[in-house]
PDB file of C-alpha atoms in Angstrom:
ATOM      1  CA  UNK V  33      -6.398  70.091-138.259  1.00  0.00           C
ATOM      2  CA  UNK V  34      -6.778  67.239-136.091  1.00  0.00           C
ATOM      3  CA  UNK V  35     -10.096  65.677-136.901  1.00  0.00           C
ATOM      4  CA  UNK V  36     -12.843  65.825-134.349  1.00  0.00           C
ATOM      5  CA  UNK V  37     -13.905  62.439-132.634  1.00  0.00           C
ATOM      6  CA  UNK V  38     -17.213  63.045-133.946  1.00  0.00           C
ATOM      7  CA  UNK V  39     -16.105  64.403-137.315  1.00  0.00           C
ATOM      8  CA  UNK V  40     -17.260  61.471-139.334  1.00  0.00           C
ATOM      9  CA  UNK V  41     -20.591  61.304-137.781  1.00  0.00           C
ATOM     10  CA  UNK V  42     -23.621  63.453-138.728  1.00  0.00           C
ATOM     11  CA  UNK V  43     -25.448  65.248-135.857  1.00  0.00           C
ATOM     12  CA  UNK V  44     -28.146  62.791-136.242  1.00  0.00           C
ATOM     13  CA  UNK V  45     -25.831  59.936-135.501  1.00  0.00           C
ATOM     14  CA  UNK V  46     -25.759  58.484-138.918  1.00  0.00           C
ATOM     15  CA  UNK V  47     -22.580  57.661-140.844  1.00  0.00           C
ATOM     16  CA  UNK V  48     -21.712  60.592-143.121  1.00  0.00           C
ATOM     17  CA  UNK V  49     -21.366  59.783-146.871  1.00  0.00           C
ATOM     18  CA  UNK V  50     -20.578  63.373-147.846  1.00  0.00           C
ATOM     19  CA  UNK V  51     -20.186  66.761-146.241  1.00  0.00           C
ATOM     20  CA  UNK V  52     -23.306  68.103-144.421  1.00  0.00           C
ATOM     21  CA  UNK V  53     -24.657  71.613-143.956  1.00  0.00           C
ATOM     22  CA  UNK V  54     -27.234  73.575-141.946  1.00  0.00           C
ATOM     23  CA  UNK V  55     -28.647  77.079-142.171  1.00  0.00           C
ATOM     24  CA  UNK V  56     -29.674  80.073-140.068  1.00  0.00           C
ATOM     25  CA  UNK V  57     -32.730  82.232-140.446  1.00  0.00           C
ATOM     26  CA  UNK V  58     -34.085  85.136-138.352  1.00  0.00           C
ATOM     27  CA  UNK V  59     -38.059  86.254-137.950  1.00  0.00           C
ATOM     28  CA  UNK V  60     -39.399  88.441-140.573  1.00  0.00           C
ATOM     29  CA  UNK V  61     -40.192  91.955-139.575  1.00  0.00           C
ATOM     30  CA  UNK V  62     -42.956  92.829-142.056  1.00  0.00           C
ATOM     31  CA  UNK V  63     -45.817  90.981-143.732  1.00  0.00           C
ATOM     32  CA  UNK V  64     -43.883  91.167-147.141  1.00  0.00           C
ATOM     33  CA  UNK V  65     -40.762  89.945-145.575  1.00  0.00           C
ATOM     34  CA  UNK V  66     -42.581  86.943-143.963  1.00  0.00           C
ATOM     35  CA  UNK V  67     -43.993  85.904-147.292  1.00  0.00           C
ATOM     36  CA  UNK V  68     -40.550  85.934-148.831  1.00  0.00           C
ATOM     37  CA  UNK V  69     -39.192  84.105-145.900  1.00  0.00           C
ATOM     38  CA  UNK V  70     -41.828  81.518-146.164  1.00  0.00           C
ATOM     39  CA  UNK V  71     -40.640  81.057-149.818  1.00  0.00           C
ATOM     40  CA  UNK V  72     -37.002  80.856-148.766  1.00  0.00           C
ATOM     41  CA  UNK V  73     -37.288  78.319-145.903  1.00  0.00           C
ATOM     42  CA  UNK V  74     -39.247  76.043-148.474  1.00  0.00           C
ATOM     43  CA  UNK V  75     -36.259  75.981-150.607  1.00  0.00           C
ATOM     44  CA  UNK V  76     -33.882  75.665-147.719  1.00  0.00           C
ATOM     45  CA  UNK V  77     -35.715  72.665-146.322  1.00  0.00           C
ATOM     46  CA  UNK V  78     -35.904  70.969-149.722  1.00  0.00           C
ATOM     47  CA  UNK V  79     -32.027  71.039-149.603  1.00  0.00           C
ATOM     48  CA  UNK V  80     -32.053  68.479-146.821  1.00  0.00           C
ATOM     49  CA  UNK V  81     -30.168  70.478-143.993  1.00  0.00           C
ATOM     50  CA  UNK V  82     -29.252  68.898-140.783  1.00  0.00           C
ATOM     51  CA  UNK V  83     -31.165  71.718-139.155  1.00  0.00           C
ATOM     52  CA  UNK V  84     -32.448  75.237-139.665  1.00  0.00           C
ATOM     53  CA  UNK V  85     -31.597  77.480-136.751  1.00  0.00           C
ATOM     54  CA  UNK V  86     -33.927  80.534-135.761  1.00  0.00           C
ATOM     55  CA  UNK V  87     -32.365  83.476-134.153  1.00  0.00           C
ATOM     56  CA  UNK V  88     -33.978  84.926-130.768  1.00  0.00           C
ATOM     57  CA  UNK V  89     -34.985  88.482-130.560  1.00  0.00           C
ATOM     58  CA  UNK V  90     -33.985  91.018-127.755  1.00  0.00           C
ATOM     59  CA  UNK V  91     -37.674  91.888-126.839  1.00  0.00           C
ATOM     60  CA  UNK V  92     -40.991  90.184-126.318  1.00  0.00           C
ATOM     61  CA  UNK V  93     -42.508  90.737-129.880  1.00  0.00           C
ATOM     62  CA  UNK V  94     -39.259  89.429-131.647  1.00  0.00           C
ATOM     63  CA  UNK V  95     -39.236  86.478-129.285  1.00  0.00           C
ATOM     64  CA  UNK V  96     -42.964  85.688-130.257  1.00  0.00           C
ATOM     65  CA  UNK V  97     -41.892  85.933-133.979  1.00  0.00           C
ATOM     66  CA  UNK V  98     -39.095  83.607-133.300  1.00  0.00           C
ATOM     67  CA  UNK V  99     -41.492  81.048-131.925  1.00  0.00           C
ATOM     68  CA  UNK V 100     -43.887  81.507-134.723  1.00  0.00           C
ATOM     69  CA  UNK V 101     -41.094  80.877-137.217  1.00  0.00           C
ATOM     70  CA  UNK V 102     -40.170  77.769-135.244  1.00  0.00           C
ATOM     71  CA  UNK V 103     -43.722  76.574-135.318  1.00  0.00           C
ATOM     72  CA  UNK V 104     -43.842  77.160-138.987  1.00  0.00           C
ATOM     73  CA  UNK V 105     -40.663  75.182-139.611  1.00  0.00           C
ATOM     74  CA  UNK V 106     -41.883  72.270-137.376  1.00  0.00           C
ATOM     75  CA  UNK V 107     -45.355  72.123-138.923  1.00  0.00           C
ATOM     76  CA  UNK V 108     -44.851  73.204-142.753  1.00  0.00           C
ATOM     77  CA  UNK V 109     -41.280  71.837-143.680  1.00  0.00           C
ATOM     78  CA  UNK V 110     -39.259  68.695-143.351  1.00  0.00           C
ATOM     79  CA  UNK V 111     -36.505  70.682-141.696  1.00  0.00           C
ATOM     80  CA  UNK V 112     -35.400  70.037-138.092  1.00  0.00           C
ATOM     81  CA  UNK V 113     -35.737  73.474-136.240  1.00  0.00           C
ATOM     82  CA  UNK V 114     -33.118  74.673-133.709  1.00  0.00           C
ATOM     83  CA  UNK V 115     -34.003  77.482-131.414  1.00  0.00           C
ATOM     84  CA  UNK V 116     -31.511  80.199-130.426  1.00  0.00           C
ATOM     85  CA  UNK V 117     -32.034  81.255-126.779  1.00  0.00           C
ATOM     86  CA  UNK V 118     -30.506  84.094-124.889  1.00  0.00           C
ATOM     87  CA  UNK V 119     -30.458  85.150-121.190  1.00  0.00           C
ATOM     88  CA  UNK V 120     -29.758  88.950-120.932  1.00  0.00           C
ATOM     89  CA  UNK V 121     -32.231  90.753-119.050  1.00  0.00           C
ATOM     90  CA  UNK V 122     -34.236  87.591-118.220  1.00  0.00           C
ATOM     91  CA  UNK V 123     -34.595  85.688-114.899  1.00  0.00           C
ATOM     92  CA  UNK V 124     -33.833  82.117-114.723  1.00  0.00           C
ATOM     93  CA  UNK V 125     -37.729  81.317-114.076  1.00  0.00           C
ATOM     94  CA  UNK V 126     -38.736  83.197-117.284  1.00  0.00           C
ATOM     95  CA  UNK V 127     -35.963  81.488-119.319  1.00  0.00           C
ATOM     96  CA  UNK V 128     -37.168  78.093-117.995  1.00  0.00           C
ATOM     97  CA  UNK V 129     -40.698  79.126-119.032  1.00  0.00           C
ATOM     98  CA  UNK V 130     -39.603  79.961-122.468  1.00  0.00           C
ATOM     99  CA  UNK V 131     -37.670  76.801-122.852  1.00  0.00           C
ATOM    100  CA  UNK V 132     -40.744  74.761-121.903  1.00  0.00           C
ATOM    101  CA  UNK V 133     -42.881  76.870-124.411  1.00  0.00           C
ATOM    102  CA  UNK V 134     -40.533  76.111-127.300  1.00  0.00           C
ATOM    103  CA  UNK V 135     -40.523  72.385-126.252  1.00  0.00           C
ATOM    104  CA  UNK V 136     -44.400  72.661-126.075  1.00  0.00           C
ATOM    105  CA  UNK V 137     -44.235  73.555-129.849  1.00  0.00           C
ATOM    106  CA  UNK V 138     -42.294  70.272-130.730  1.00  0.00           C
ATOM    107  CA  UNK V 139     -38.810  71.952-130.801  1.00  0.00           C
ATOM    108  CA  UNK V 140     -36.096  70.398-128.673  1.00  0.00           C
ATOM    109  CA  UNK V 141     -32.830  71.565-130.105  1.00  0.00           C
ATOM    110  CA  UNK V 142     -31.211  74.867-128.758  1.00  0.00           C
ATOM    111  CA  UNK V 143     -28.373  77.204-129.211  1.00  0.00           C
ATOM    112  CA  UNK V 144     -27.597  78.433-125.890  1.00  0.00           C
ATOM    113  CA  UNK V 145     -26.003  82.164-125.882  1.00  0.00           C
ATOM    114  CA  UNK V 146     -25.795  84.774-123.182  1.00  0.00           C
ATOM    115  CA  UNK V 147     -26.655  87.397-125.804  1.00  0.00           C
ATOM    116  CA  UNK V 148     -25.661  91.080-126.303  1.00  0.00           C
ATOM    117  CA  UNK V 149     -26.675  93.827-124.040  1.00  0.00           C
ATOM    118  CA  UNK V 150     -29.874  95.650-125.287  1.00  0.00           C
ATOM    119  CA  UNK V 151     -29.198  98.850-127.006  1.00  0.00           C
ATOM    120  CA  UNK V 152     -28.277 101.625-124.481  1.00  0.00           C
ATOM    121  CA  UNK V 153     -26.881  99.145-121.810  1.00  0.00           C
ATOM    122  CA  UNK V 154     -23.480  98.332-121.116  1.00  0.00           C
ATOM    123  CA  UNK V 155     -21.839  95.166-119.601  1.00  0.00           C
ATOM    124  CA  UNK V 156     -21.813  96.777-116.196  1.00  0.00           C
ATOM    125  CA  UNK V 157     -25.531  97.368-116.114  1.00  0.00           C
ATOM    126  CA  UNK V 158     -27.119  95.030-113.472  1.00  0.00           C
ATOM    127  CA  UNK V 159     -29.679  93.850-116.097  1.00  0.00           C
ATOM    128  CA  UNK V 160     -26.762  92.639-118.066  1.00  0.00           C
ATOM    129  CA  UNK V 161     -24.048  91.587-115.429  1.00  0.00           C
ATOM    130  CA  UNK V 162     -26.744  89.630-113.437  1.00  0.00           C
ATOM    131  CA  UNK V 163     -27.895  87.424-116.519  1.00  0.00           C
ATOM    132  CA  UNK V 164     -27.135  83.879-116.700  1.00  0.00           C
ATOM    133  CA  UNK V 165     -24.007  82.984-118.724  1.00  0.00           C
ATOM    134  CA  UNK V 166     -23.894  80.438-121.558  1.00  0.00           C
ATOM    135  CA  UNK V 167     -22.701  77.539-119.281  1.00  0.00           C
ATOM    136  CA  UNK V 168     -25.536  78.162-116.830  1.00  0.00           C
ATOM    137  CA  UNK V 169     -27.930  78.282-119.736  1.00  0.00           C
ATOM    138  CA  UNK V 170     -26.855  74.900-121.071  1.00  0.00           C
ATOM    139  CA  UNK V 171     -27.183  73.518-117.526  1.00  0.00           C
ATOM    140  CA  UNK V 172     -30.746  75.219-117.281  1.00  0.00           C
ATOM    141  CA  UNK V 173     -31.918  73.574-120.728  1.00  0.00           C
ATOM    142  CA  UNK V 174     -30.729  70.092-119.338  1.00  0.00           C
ATOM    143  CA  UNK V 175     -32.780  70.829-116.114  1.00  0.00           C
ATOM    144  CA  UNK V 176     -35.945  71.795-118.211  1.00  0.00           C
ATOM    145  CA  UNK V 177     -35.545  68.679-120.261  1.00  0.00           C
ATOM    146  CA  UNK V 178     -35.462  66.487-117.145  1.00  0.00           C
ATOM    147  CA  UNK V 179     -38.781  68.157-116.069  1.00  0.00           C
ATOM    148  CA  UNK V 180     -40.517  66.747-119.031  1.00  0.00           C
ATOM    149  CA  UNK V 181     -42.118  63.354-119.102  1.00  0.00           C
ATOM    150  CA  UNK V 182     -39.671  60.480-119.907  1.00  0.00           C
ATOM    151  CA  UNK V 183     -38.447  60.339-123.371  1.00  0.00           C
ATOM    152  CA  UNK V 184     -40.363  63.417-124.463  1.00  0.00           C
ATOM    153  CA  UNK V 185     -37.542  65.833-124.854  1.00  0.00           C
ATOM    154  CA  UNK V 186     -34.186  64.304-126.100  1.00  0.00           C
ATOM    155  CA  UNK V 187     -32.968  67.187-128.139  1.00  0.00           C
ATOM    156  CA  UNK V 188     -29.391  68.545-128.415  1.00  0.00           C
ATOM    157  CA  UNK V 189     -27.574  71.598-127.105  1.00  0.00           C
ATOM    158  CA  UNK V 190     -25.482  73.832-129.229  1.00  0.00           C
ATOM    159  CA  UNK V 191     -23.171  76.538-128.226  1.00  0.00           C
ATOM    160  CA  UNK V 192     -21.252  79.340-129.839  1.00  0.00           C
ATOM    161  CA  UNK V 193     -17.338  79.278-130.559  1.00  0.00           C
ATOM    162  CA  UNK V 194     -15.263  82.257-131.492  1.00  0.00           C
ATOM    163  CA  UNK V 195     -12.336  81.623-133.737  1.00  0.00           C
ATOM    164  CA  UNK V 196     -11.228  85.190-133.429  1.00  0.00           C
ATOM    165  CA  UNK V 197     -11.920  85.767-129.893  1.00  0.00           C
ATOM    166  CA  UNK V 198     -15.119  86.884-127.921  1.00  0.00           C
ATOM    167  CA  UNK V 199     -15.199  90.693-127.573  1.00  0.00           C
ATOM    168  CA  UNK V 200     -14.915  90.264-123.724  1.00  0.00           C
ATOM    169  CA  UNK V 201     -12.116  87.504-123.765  1.00  0.00           C
ATOM    170  CA  UNK V 202      -8.584  88.341-123.028  1.00  0.00           C
ATOM    171  CA  UNK V 203      -6.905  85.521-124.876  1.00  0.00           C
ATOM    172  CA  UNK V 204      -7.530  82.489-127.054  1.00  0.00           C
ATOM    173  CA  UNK V 205      -6.822  80.283-124.016  1.00  0.00           C
ATOM    174  CA  UNK V 206      -9.537  81.766-122.204  1.00  0.00           C
ATOM    175  CA  UNK V 207     -12.113  81.487-125.317  1.00  0.00           C
ATOM    176  CA  UNK V 208     -11.002  77.745-125.440  1.00  0.00           C
ATOM    177  CA  UNK V 209     -11.403  77.297-121.633  1.00  0.00           C
ATOM    178  CA  UNK V 210     -14.911  78.797-121.836  1.00  0.00           C
ATOM    179  CA  UNK V 211     -15.890  76.478-124.664  1.00  0.00           C
ATOM    180  CA  UNK V 212     -14.661  73.555-122.811  1.00  0.00           C
ATOM    181  CA  UNK V 213     -16.845  74.523-119.774  1.00  0.00           C
ATOM    182  CA  UNK V 214     -19.764  74.467-122.148  1.00  0.00           C
ATOM    183  CA  UNK V 215     -19.012  71.043-123.419  1.00  0.00           C
ATOM    184  CA  UNK V 216     -18.616  69.804-119.584  1.00  0.00           C
ATOM    185  CA  UNK V 217     -22.065  71.387-118.925  1.00  0.00           C
ATOM    186  CA  UNK V 218     -23.634  69.330-121.533  1.00  0.00           C
ATOM    187  CA  UNK V 219     -23.240  71.028-125.059  1.00  0.00           C
ATOM    188  CA  UNK V 220     -23.033  68.560-127.884  1.00  0.00           C
ATOM    189  CA  UNK V 221     -21.756  70.790-130.706  1.00  0.00           C
ATOM    190  CA  UNK V 222     -20.475  74.215-131.282  1.00  0.00           C
ATOM    191  CA  UNK V 223     -21.222  76.766-134.053  1.00  0.00           C
ATOM    192  CA  UNK V 224     -18.718  79.369-134.721  1.00  0.00           C
ATOM    193  CA  UNK V 225     -19.033  83.114-135.173  1.00  0.00           C
ATOM    194  CA  UNK V 226     -18.311  84.278-138.830  1.00  0.00           C
ATOM    195  CA  UNK V 227     -14.575  84.364-140.064  1.00  0.00           C
ATOM    196  CA  UNK V 228     -13.021  85.137-143.477  1.00  0.00           C
ATOM    197  CA  UNK V 229     -10.129  82.699-143.596  1.00  0.00           C
ATOM    198  CA  UNK V 230      -9.771  78.929-143.193  1.00  0.00           C
ATOM    199  CA  UNK V 231      -6.743  79.252-140.886  1.00  0.00           C
ATOM    200  CA  UNK V 232      -8.754  81.268-138.372  1.00  0.00           C
ATOM    201  CA  UNK V 233     -11.030  78.258-137.858  1.00  0.00           C
ATOM    202  CA  UNK V 234      -8.538  75.462-138.356  1.00  0.00           C
ATOM    203  CA  UNK V 235      -5.982  76.885-135.882  1.00  0.00           C
ATOM    204  CA  UNK V 236      -8.589  77.454-133.338  1.00  0.00           C
ATOM    205  CA  UNK V 237     -10.080  74.080-133.483  1.00  0.00           C
ATOM    206  CA  UNK V 238      -6.581  72.358-133.446  1.00  0.00           C
ATOM    207  CA  UNK V 239      -5.724  74.417-130.220  1.00  0.00           C
ATOM    208  CA  UNK V 240      -8.932  73.484-128.647  1.00  0.00           C
ATOM    209  CA  UNK V 241      -8.634  69.855-129.480  1.00  0.00           C
ATOM    210  CA  UNK V 242      -5.055  69.977-127.824  1.00  0.00           C
ATOM    211  CA  UNK V 243      -6.871  71.514-124.683  1.00  0.00           C
ATOM    212  CA  UNK V 244      -9.435  68.737-124.387  1.00  0.00           C
ATOM    213  CA  UNK V 245     -12.288  69.727-126.664  1.00  0.00           C
ATOM    214  CA  UNK V 246     -14.273  66.794-128.129  1.00  0.00           C
ATOM    215  CA  UNK V 247     -17.438  68.142-129.441  1.00  0.00           C
ATOM    216  CA  UNK V 248     -17.853  68.912-133.282  1.00  0.00           C
ATOM    217  CA  UNK V 249     -17.379  72.561-134.279  1.00  0.00           C
ATOM    218  CA  UNK V 250     -19.347  73.845-137.146  1.00  0.00           C
ATOM    219  CA  UNK V 251     -17.857  76.796-139.026  1.00  0.00           C
ATOM    220  CA  UNK V 252     -20.216  79.454-139.741  1.00  0.00           C
ATOM    221  CA  UNK V 253     -20.179  81.089-143.134  1.00  0.00           C
ATOM    222  CA  UNK V 254     -22.163  83.779-145.083  1.00  0.00           C
ATOM    223  CA  UNK V 255     -21.983  84.479-148.815  1.00  0.00           C
ATOM    224  CA  UNK V 256     -22.445  88.185-148.785  1.00  0.00           C
ATOM    225  CA  UNK V 257     -24.236  90.148-151.567  1.00  0.00           C
ATOM    226  CA  UNK V 258     -23.356  93.671-150.954  1.00  0.00           C
ATOM    227  CA  UNK V 259     -20.482  95.804-149.582  1.00  0.00           C
ATOM    228  CA  UNK V 260     -22.657  96.739-146.634  1.00  0.00           C
ATOM    229  CA  UNK V 261     -23.061  92.950-145.844  1.00  0.00           C
ATOM    230  CA  UNK V 262     -19.397  92.518-146.063  1.00  0.00           C
ATOM    231  CA  UNK V 263     -18.553  95.282-143.605  1.00  0.00           C
ATOM    232  CA  UNK V 264     -21.290  94.007-141.245  1.00  0.00           C
ATOM    233  CA  UNK V 265     -19.649  90.609-141.240  1.00  0.00           C
ATOM    234  CA  UNK V 266     -16.219  92.063-140.692  1.00  0.00           C
ATOM    235  CA  UNK V 267     -17.597  93.854-137.769  1.00  0.00           C
ATOM    236  CA  UNK V 268     -18.944  90.760-136.391  1.00  0.00           C
ATOM    237  CA  UNK V 269     -15.806  88.652-137.179  1.00  0.00           C
ATOM    238  CA  UNK V 270     -13.457  91.227-135.485  1.00  0.00           C
ATOM    239  CA  UNK V 271     -11.312  91.047-138.496  1.00  0.00           C
ATOM    240  CA  UNK V 272     -10.889  93.163-141.753  1.00  0.00           C
ATOM    241  CA  UNK V 273     -12.701  92.066-144.624  1.00  0.00           C
ATOM    242  CA  UNK V 274     -10.537  90.383-147.416  1.00  0.00           C
ATOM    243  CA  UNK V 275      -9.146  93.436-149.419  1.00  0.00           C
ATOM    244  CA  UNK V 276      -9.634  91.595-152.769  1.00  0.00           C
ATOM    245  CA  UNK V 277     -13.382  90.711-152.052  1.00  0.00           C
ATOM    246  CA  UNK V 278     -14.026  94.394-150.930  1.00  0.00           C
ATOM    247  CA  UNK V 279     -12.326  95.713-153.944  1.00  0.00           C
ATOM    248  CA  UNK V 280     -14.291  93.571-156.098  1.00  0.00           C
ATOM    249  CA  UNK V 281     -17.593  94.481-154.782  1.00  0.00           C
ATOM    250  CA  UNK V 282     -16.750  98.195-154.835  1.00  0.00           C
ATOM    251  CA  UNK V 283     -15.797  97.643-158.571  1.00  0.00           C
ATOM    252  CA  UNK V 284     -19.125  95.867-159.116  1.00  0.00           C
ATOM    253  CA  UNK V 285     -21.176  98.900-157.764  1.00  0.00           C
ATOM    254  CA  UNK V 286     -21.486  97.392-154.373  1.00  0.00           C
ATOM    255  CA  UNK V 287     -23.840  94.507-155.292  1.00  0.00           C
ATOM    256  CA  UNK V 288     -22.508  91.279-156.757  1.00  0.00           C
ATOM    257  CA  UNK V 289     -23.580  88.078-155.010  1.00  0.00           C
ATOM    258  CA  UNK V 290     -21.748  85.845-157.174  1.00  0.00           C
ATOM    259  CA  UNK V 291     -18.568  87.106-155.673  1.00  0.00           C
ATOM    260  CA  UNK V 292     -19.918  86.162-152.089  1.00  0.00           C
ATOM    261  CA  UNK V 293     -20.804  82.882-153.470  1.00  0.00           C
ATOM    262  CA  UNK V 294     -17.389  82.291-154.769  1.00  0.00           C
ATOM    263  CA  UNK V 295     -15.555  83.343-151.738  1.00  0.00           C
ATOM    264  CA  UNK V 296     -17.786  81.181-149.558  1.00  0.00           C
ATOM    265  CA  UNK V 297     -17.433  78.213-151.802  1.00  0.00           C
ATOM    266  CA  UNK V 298     -13.588  78.225-151.792  1.00  0.00           C
ATOM    267  CA  UNK V 299     -13.403  78.930-148.057  1.00  0.00           C
ATOM    268  CA  UNK V 300     -16.029  75.886-147.541  1.00  0.00           C
ATOM    269  CA  UNK V 301     -13.741  73.748-149.656  1.00  0.00           C
ATOM    270  CA  UNK V 302     -10.621  74.427-147.685  1.00  0.00           C
ATOM    271  CA  UNK V 303     -12.467  73.961-144.280  1.00  0.00           C
ATOM    272  CA  UNK V 304     -14.004  70.649-145.340  1.00  0.00           C
ATOM    273  CA  UNK V 305     -10.631  69.488-146.687  1.00  0.00           C
ATOM    274  CA  UNK V 306      -9.050  70.545-143.267  1.00  0.00           C
ATOM    275  CA  UNK V 307     -11.469  68.410-141.322  1.00  0.00           C
ATOM    276  CA  UNK V 308     -14.525  70.552-140.661  1.00  0.00           C
ATOM    277  CA  UNK V 309     -17.454  68.118-139.902  1.00  0.00           C
ATOM    278  CA  UNK V 310     -20.106  70.394-141.623  1.00  0.00           C
ATOM    279  CA  UNK V 311     -20.795  73.918-142.537  1.00  0.00           C
ATOM    280  CA  UNK V 312     -23.425  76.229-141.197  1.00  0.00           C
ATOM    281  CA  UNK V 313     -24.533  78.911-143.560  1.00  0.00           C
ATOM    282  CA  UNK V 314     -26.078  82.202-142.301  1.00  0.00           C
ATOM    283  CA  UNK V 315     -28.631  83.054-144.920  1.00  0.00           C
ATOM    284  CA  UNK V 316     -29.815  86.548-144.498  1.00  0.00           C
ATOM    285  CA  UNK V 317     -33.185  85.083-145.049  1.00  0.00           C
ATOM    286  CA  UNK V 318     -32.284  84.392-148.736  1.00  0.00           C
ATOM    287  CA  UNK V 319     -31.968  81.028-150.242  1.00  0.00           C
ATOM    288  CA  UNK V 320     -30.385  81.700-153.601  1.00  0.00           C
ATOM    289  CA  UNK V 321     -26.746  82.325-152.510  1.00  0.00           C
ATOM    290  CA  UNK V 322     -26.422  79.584-149.797  1.00  0.00           C
ATOM    291  CA  UNK V 323     -27.795  77.109-152.306  1.00  0.00           C
ATOM    292  CA  UNK V 324     -25.589  78.320-155.103  1.00  0.00           C
ATOM    293  CA  UNK V 325     -22.650  77.531-152.552  1.00  0.00           C
ATOM    294  CA  UNK V 326     -23.906  73.899-151.867  1.00  0.00           C
ATOM    295  CA  UNK V 327     -24.445  73.392-155.657  1.00  0.00           C
ATOM    296  CA  UNK V 328     -20.946  74.582-156.450  1.00  0.00           C
ATOM    297  CA  UNK V 329     -19.613  72.009-153.723  1.00  0.00           C
ATOM    298  CA  UNK V 330     -21.975  69.342-155.184  1.00  0.00           C
ATOM    299  CA  UNK V 331     -23.700  68.868-151.876  1.00  0.00           C
ATOM    300  CA  UNK V 332     -27.258  69.098-153.195  1.00  0.00           C
ATOM    301  CA  UNK V 333     -29.047  65.809-154.035  1.00  0.00           C
ATOM    302  CA  UNK V 334     -31.525  66.350-155.419  1.00  0.00           C
ATOM    303  CA  UNK V 335     -30.994  69.925-156.409  1.00  0.00           C
ATOM    304  CA  UNK V 336     -33.803  71.904-154.775  1.00  0.00           C
ATOM    305  CA  UNK V 337     -33.375  74.922-157.134  1.00  0.00           C
ATOM    306  CA  UNK V 338     -32.622  74.867-160.964  1.00  0.00           C
ATOM    307  CA  UNK V 339     -29.225  75.882-161.789  1.00  0.00           C
ATOM    308  CA  UNK V 340     -30.868  78.400-164.297  1.00  0.00           C
ATOM    309  CA  UNK V 341     -32.186  80.284-161.248  1.00  0.00           C
ATOM    310  CA  UNK V 342     -30.260  83.564-161.481  1.00  0.00           C
ATOM    311  CA  UNK V 343     -28.847  84.995-158.366  1.00  0.00           C
ATOM    312  CA  UNK V 344     -30.140  88.471-158.917  1.00  0.00           C
ATOM    313  CA  UNK V 345     -33.747  87.465-158.313  1.00  0.00           C
ATOM    314  CA  UNK V 346     -36.488  89.849-157.405  1.00  0.00           C
ATOM    315  CA  UNK V 347     -36.583  88.565-153.899  1.00  0.00           C
ATOM    316  CA  UNK V 348     -32.794  89.612-153.455  1.00  0.00           C
ATOM    317  CA  UNK V 349     -32.980  93.014-155.319  1.00  0.00           C
ATOM    318  CA  UNK V 350     -29.996  95.345-154.761  1.00  0.00           C
ATOM    319  CA  UNK V 351     -32.284  97.937-152.946  1.00  0.00           C
ATOM    320  CA  UNK V 352     -33.735  95.450-150.293  1.00  0.00           C
ATOM    321  CA  UNK V 353     -33.044  96.454-146.820  1.00  0.00           C
ATOM    322  CA  UNK V 354     -30.160  94.608-145.024  1.00  0.00           C
ATOM    323  CA  UNK V 355     -31.449  93.288-141.724  1.00  0.00           C
ATOM    324  CA  UNK V 356     -29.555  92.307-138.594  1.00  0.00           C
ATOM    325  CA  UNK V 357     -28.782  88.705-138.468  1.00  0.00           C
ATOM    326  CA  UNK V 358     -28.545  88.652-134.611  1.00  0.00           C
TER     327      UNK V 358
END
């Protein structure tokens, strides 16, 4: 893969001395889940990520929970929060107000997404088709920043990239053209949708660089614990799950977090060797697996969790409910 122009520079602008990483979490849906999430994000923050991103719900209550989690990260950890933001079903004025509300909470970094249609609505529904697209959202975030007092909002804007194609895209060329349009609108880096094989990311980035993409593209990875998670990731990736991993999970009774850690570790090694500037880990609101991946890659200094900590912890019990990550 052709190295990115910014591939040797951290997102903070400092010279990189080793590979970097970041995490994604989502708002808890119950009191017990909130307690577990608070425990997890303390461990994730202690690992020293470039940022921790927080997903954005599809209705008002979930959005309030997203803001609460962003405030918690801002006020109770050393991690830099990054807020997901979607547009479906929202007016530009409402989105602008949300952006300012997030910045009022001290969070100035965003991941700009159009978002999926709410359940029961299709792409041709006016509430969906009339929504701002991701390029327009990048521009709106820039406008909102310009409305703040000077030097009070100097955050970054990230966007999504789709190595295996967006569901509505007709070709890779169209996906790349759209990603470059986001760059031209002001996006400073991209995070990919999930995928299983290094060549899917490396080939996509090579093609995008040849077409004029310059911003860093962070590969999004998830160490699955269960067969249900693996199938969920396959659905999101738009590709079949690796048959050897699926078979191994089935033979283990459907739950084997160490297998997901092993697969993600080897994938991350191949990606970093191929020029990926960083890795972005989808956590499923658990810290054990993603930290195990980073520990195996020797990226934790200091190690925030003892290596003796077993992956099959009570927090990640095999009967725990698997929650959506988007």
